[in-house]
Amino acid sequence: MIDKRVWGTLPDGREASLFHLKGDGVAASISDYGGIIQSLRTRDRSGAMGEIGLGFETLAGYLAKPNYFGAVIGRVANRIRDGRFVLDGKTYSLYTDADGIHLHGGEVGFNQKLWRASVEGDRLRLDYRSPDGEENYPGTLDVTVWYEVRGDALRIDYEAVTDQPTLVNLTNHEFFNLNGGRADVLRHEARIQADFYTPVDATLLPTGEVLPVVNTPMDFTAAKPIGRDLEHIPEGYDHNYVLTRQKEPGLDEWVVTVYDPDSGRTLDMVTTEPCVQLYIGNFLDGSDVGISGTVYKKRYGFCLEAQKHPDAVNQNNFACTILRPGETYKQTTIYRFGVR
């Protein structure tokens, strides 16, 4: 059963809604505005339900400061160098920020769109048509995202089709904090099934290299506190990990596990995507006041963004993000929650 309520009104008068999905010890509130996971609650080791996502109480908070909390990111997640790419011999120039980078879909990405919502059994379906030329991307792109809470897990399925060759690399930008926002996430213990990562330059754009994590602070192949090696990367983790698969990409092999020793909460992630971006809220600065008055200070949340390689269109050795007519982009990512 999915409950719905009106959440707020956009500047153009359209109404945005919140949809409430419940499972076994997991509850999520998701909006048709930006596909935002506004609230995510799970049990701690004592059995008490608590908020583990970062977000605002009201729609007005997201309108005032569109900072990607819990939102669908597209057309292309992460970064494109100089906002430029060549596709079938034609050069495209996208919106760039103050650093000259195209980030998370552009000036008004999918995180700021009102999606068309419908309920399909236990799944919330969100549809958005991105018109040809939006943010200077070619082709009309039809995107569908499904959210489902079942048992102890939140599942997100994505599909997209286009009428012209274009770029697609979708993800969700949920910020997690398994201690319920009582402290930063540096004591969380993470394990990432990735033997390689893509190094970045000072602007967080990939250099094009794919390097081993062994004997570097990037190594999470064995569980360790997120903050253990931060002295060697003072800017903090905001890096793309190339997942190491024991079998074909699917949904029966975990790729990331996180454990909070304070609350006992655990998070296991599976995805069909080749990469995961680990980001630990380096740019949070205490100016955001979220759910229940929680002040989101630096590193008060971590993100696990399933994706293809950042800036892939400009790197020959990265996973292809080009979608052509007649093809269907598909992705599934599942976050499973528990306790120890």
XYZ file of C-alpha atoms in Angstrom:
340
model
C 0.000 0.000 0.000
C 1.367 3.397 -1.002
C -0.084 6.493 0.658
C -0.052 9.901 -1.012
C -0.373 13.466 0.219
C 0.129 16.908 -1.257
C 3.533 18.192 -0.186
C 3.672 21.714 -1.593
C 3.277 24.018 -4.555
C 5.874 24.919 -7.162
C 6.361 28.553 -8.257
C 4.292 27.870 -11.400
C 1.347 26.631 -9.323
C 1.758 22.891 -9.888
C 1.432 20.649 -6.865
C 4.144 18.255 -5.727
C 3.225 15.147 -3.751
C 4.857 12.799 -1.266
C 4.342 9.039 -1.511
C 4.890 6.870 1.566
C 6.244 3.336 1.052
C 6.646 0.852 3.911
C 8.369 -2.492 4.279
C 9.655 -4.627 7.142
C 11.489 -2.068 9.229
C 12.023 0.309 6.292
C 9.907 3.351 5.452
C 10.515 5.856 2.660
C 8.814 9.076 1.605
C 9.419 9.911 -2.049
C 8.314 12.937 -4.038
C 7.368 13.337 -7.661
C 9.463 16.517 -7.514
C 12.967 15.427 -8.499
C 12.243 11.809 -7.599
C 13.523 12.882 -4.177
C 13.788 10.406 -1.321
C 12.653 12.946 1.242
C 12.781 10.580 4.216
C 14.268 7.137 4.816
C 13.762 5.405 8.166
C 15.120 2.077 9.432
C 15.499 0.282 12.773
C 18.577 0.422 14.975
C 19.818 -2.492 17.096
C 17.288 -1.629 19.832
C 14.433 -1.844 17.332
C 13.745 1.890 17.290
C 12.939 3.493 13.946
C 15.073 6.483 13.008
C 15.895 8.743 10.080
C 18.989 7.667 8.121
C 18.650 9.994 5.111
C 19.447 13.665 4.727
C 16.651 15.904 3.527
C 14.367 18.838 4.209
C 10.988 18.742 5.931
C 9.332 20.912 3.292
C 9.333 21.294 -0.475
C 10.380 24.907 0.074
C 13.722 23.688 1.402
C 14.500 21.889 -1.864
C 13.299 24.802 -3.975
C 15.476 27.265 -2.062
C 18.586 25.093 -2.219
C 18.602 22.365 -4.882
C 21.567 20.424 -3.503
C 20.720 16.913 -4.768
C 19.598 15.407 -1.422
C 17.978 12.090 -2.362
C 17.209 13.118 -5.946
C 17.318 11.435 -9.337
C 20.323 12.768 -11.257
C 20.288 13.083 -15.054
C 20.659 13.135 -17.929
C 24.243 12.498 -16.933
C 25.368 12.046 -13.347
C 28.706 13.345 -12.137
C 30.970 15.507 -14.314
C 31.676 16.246 -17.980
C 34.878 18.174 -18.672
C 34.280 21.683 -20.024
C 30.650 20.671 -20.626
C 31.682 19.490 -24.087
C 31.485 16.217 -25.964
C 31.532 14.973 -29.532
C 28.816 12.559 -30.670
C 28.736 11.217 -34.214
C 31.034 14.009 -35.358
C 29.027 16.855 -33.846
C 30.256 18.903 -30.883
C 27.808 19.729 -28.100
C 28.312 22.399 -25.452
C 26.401 21.979 -22.189
C 25.815 24.282 -19.241
C 28.878 24.634 -17.007
C 29.240 25.848 -13.441
C 31.704 28.405 -12.071
C 34.487 25.825 -12.356
C 33.738 25.235 -16.042
C 32.281 21.766 -15.387
C 28.968 20.225 -16.349
C 27.718 18.652 -13.116
C 24.769 16.312 -12.470
C 22.745 17.146 -15.566
C 23.215 20.891 -15.743
C 21.627 24.062 -14.463
C 18.144 22.530 -14.071
C 18.649 18.778 -13.991
C 16.205 15.966 -13.332
C 16.437 16.751 -9.602
C 14.428 19.936 -10.246
C 11.725 18.493 -12.502
C 8.175 17.531 -11.577
C 7.760 13.935 -12.700
C 4.449 12.268 -13.602
C 3.620 9.830 -10.809
C 1.528 6.671 -10.799
C 1.230 3.656 -8.512
C 1.748 0.152 -9.905
C 0.957 -2.270 -7.092
C 3.693 -1.799 -4.506
C 5.831 0.309 -6.836
C 5.870 4.062 -7.311
C 6.408 4.921 -10.978
C 7.806 8.288 -12.040
C 7.979 9.384 -15.696
C 9.678 12.380 -17.235
C 10.091 13.431 -20.858
C 13.265 15.448 -21.369
C 12.791 17.383 -24.618
C 15.340 17.626 -27.394
C 17.792 20.392 -26.523
C 17.124 20.446 -22.779
C 20.401 21.538 -21.159
C 21.693 21.318 -24.794
C 21.528 17.514 -24.869
C 20.377 16.060 -28.195
C 17.223 13.972 -28.552
C 13.961 13.599 -26.682
C 14.605 11.244 -23.780
C 11.772 9.375 -22.038
C 12.789 8.268 -18.556
C 10.982 6.021 -16.078
C 12.080 5.398 -12.496
C 10.403 2.926 -10.164
C 10.780 2.930 -6.375
C 9.813 -0.079 -4.297
C 10.160 -0.825 -0.592
C 9.876 -4.532 0.042
C 10.988 -6.382 3.153
C 14.209 -4.770 4.348
C 15.196 -3.083 1.077
C 14.696 -0.044 -1.124
C 14.865 -0.881 -4.822
C 15.273 1.640 -7.649
C 14.789 0.643 -11.297
C 15.536 2.962 -14.208
C 14.705 2.828 -17.920
C 15.203 5.359 -20.715
C 14.708 5.522 -24.481
C 15.606 8.225 -26.992
C 14.694 9.318 -30.515
C 18.238 10.563 -31.276
C 21.708 9.502 -30.133
C 22.330 11.084 -26.725
C 24.040 10.544 -23.366
C 22.482 8.839 -20.339
C 24.026 8.029 -16.959
C 21.368 8.088 -14.245
C 21.745 7.686 -10.493
C 20.194 8.632 -7.165
C 22.004 11.039 -4.859
C 20.710 9.852 -1.479
C 22.816 10.894 1.500
C 22.937 8.238 4.230
C 23.833 8.613 7.888
C 23.253 5.364 9.766
C 23.648 7.002 13.174
C 20.573 9.115 12.519
C 22.435 12.382 12.150
C 23.794 12.424 15.695
C 27.371 12.699 14.398
C 29.395 12.596 11.211
C 29.859 9.343 9.269
C 33.599 8.908 9.810
C 33.127 6.018 12.269
C 30.989 4.123 9.759
C 32.855 1.047 8.528
C 32.692 0.589 4.753
C 33.729 -2.194 2.436
C 33.686 -1.671 -1.338
C 34.187 -4.554 -3.725
C 36.481 -2.614 -6.050
C 40.127 -3.232 -6.871
C 40.403 -0.083 -9.013
C 39.327 3.556 -8.943
C 39.546 6.537 -11.279
C 41.853 9.286 -9.937
C 40.719 12.904 -10.201
C 42.345 16.289 -10.654
C 41.841 19.372 -8.482
C 38.390 19.957 -10.023
C 37.304 16.349 -9.262
C 37.343 15.412 -12.947
C 38.826 12.005 -13.797
C 42.319 12.071 -15.228
C 41.501 9.127 -17.504
C 43.590 6.691 -15.489
C 42.246 3.562 -13.813
C 44.519 2.698 -10.891
C 44.631 -0.082 -8.278
C 43.467 0.773 -4.775
C 45.953 -1.542 -3.077
C 48.380 0.222 -0.728
C 46.511 3.521 -1.083
C 43.996 5.322 1.156
C 41.406 4.503 -1.527
C 41.404 0.829 -0.520
C 38.113 -0.367 0.988
C 38.457 -3.995 -0.100
C 38.564 -4.829 3.618
C 36.156 -3.020 5.916
C 37.559 0.086 7.583
C 36.220 3.272 9.182
C 35.554 5.879 6.507
C 37.662 8.400 8.381
C 40.689 6.191 9.013
C 42.831 7.404 6.105
C 41.444 10.917 5.659
C 44.746 12.474 6.696
C 46.060 11.296 3.326
C 43.108 12.775 1.390
C 42.189 15.916 3.324
C 39.694 16.973 0.656
C 37.735 13.805 1.466
C 36.361 10.976 -0.619
C 34.528 11.989 -3.775
C 35.804 9.232 -6.023
C 34.537 6.706 -8.529
C 35.196 3.041 -7.765
C 35.275 0.469 -10.562
C 33.505 -2.570 -9.187
C 35.176 -5.955 -9.195
C 32.703 -8.653 -10.209
C 32.965 -12.340 -9.422
C 30.200 -12.991 -11.941
C 28.133 -11.142 -14.524
C 26.705 -7.852 -13.201
C 23.424 -8.581 -11.464
C 21.539 -8.368 -8.229
C 22.866 -11.383 -6.335
C 26.293 -10.017 -5.403
C 26.834 -7.200 -2.918
C 29.219 -4.452 -4.003
C 29.229 -2.190 -0.923
C 28.530 -2.822 2.762
C 28.456 -0.171 5.479
C 28.120 -0.681 9.246
C 27.609 1.917 11.965
C 28.996 0.601 15.273
C 27.004 3.150 17.277
C 23.479 2.332 16.065
C 24.185 -1.181 14.803
C 22.596 -0.351 11.446
C 23.928 -1.925 8.269
C 23.526 -1.108 4.600
C 24.272 -3.529 1.751
C 24.209 -2.311 -1.837
C 23.825 -4.237 -5.081
C 23.673 -2.708 -8.543
C 23.827 -3.578 -12.209
C 26.109 -0.589 -12.844
C 29.899 -0.917 -13.317
C 30.850 1.815 -10.848
C 29.935 3.472 -7.560
C 30.819 7.006 -6.492
C 31.667 7.336 -2.806
C 31.066 10.874 -1.560
C 31.183 11.802 2.138
C 29.562 15.228 2.318
C 32.756 17.247 2.031
C 30.809 20.348 0.986
C 28.203 20.218 3.747
C 28.910 23.208 5.965
C 26.168 23.442 8.589
C 24.023 25.840 6.568
C 21.400 23.154 5.843
C 18.905 22.407 8.594
C 17.105 19.205 7.784
C 14.569 16.771 9.187
C 13.789 17.233 12.890
C 16.066 20.280 12.976
C 19.235 18.274 12.284
C 22.099 20.531 11.208
C 24.030 18.926 8.360
C 27.643 19.633 9.127
C 30.661 18.603 7.106
C 30.708 14.839 6.467
C 27.327 14.247 8.084
C 26.322 11.985 5.210
C 27.729 9.607 2.618
C 26.511 8.823 -0.888
C 26.814 5.610 -2.875
C 25.941 6.626 -6.430
C 25.618 3.715 -8.851
C 26.831 4.915 -12.234
C 29.012 4.506 -15.267
C 32.398 6.222 -15.228
C 32.354 10.033 -14.886
C 33.153 11.966 -18.090
C 32.938 8.654 -19.935
C 32.076 10.285 -23.253
C 35.512 11.945 -23.280
C 37.485 8.853 -22.203
C 37.953 5.943 -24.595
C 38.632 3.410 -21.823
C 35.494 4.171 -19.773
C 32.055 2.548 -19.955
C 29.931 3.930 -22.785
C 27.157 6.373 -21.822
C 25.793 6.798 -25.355
C 22.177 5.722 -25.913
C 20.838 5.312 -29.442
C 17.320 4.979 -30.863
C 16.066 1.426 -30.571
C 18.119 0.775 -27.431
C 16.836 0.859 -23.840
C 18.934 2.115 -20.961
C 18.316 -0.025 -17.875
C 19.689 0.079 -14.362
C 18.723 -1.429 -11.015
C 20.164 -0.553 -7.630
C 19.051 -2.003 -4.292
C 19.895 -0.790 -0.790
C 19.241 -3.441 1.870
C 19.149 -2.519 5.569
C 19.718 -4.515 8.733
C 21.349 -4.472 12.159
C 24.197 -6.175 14.017
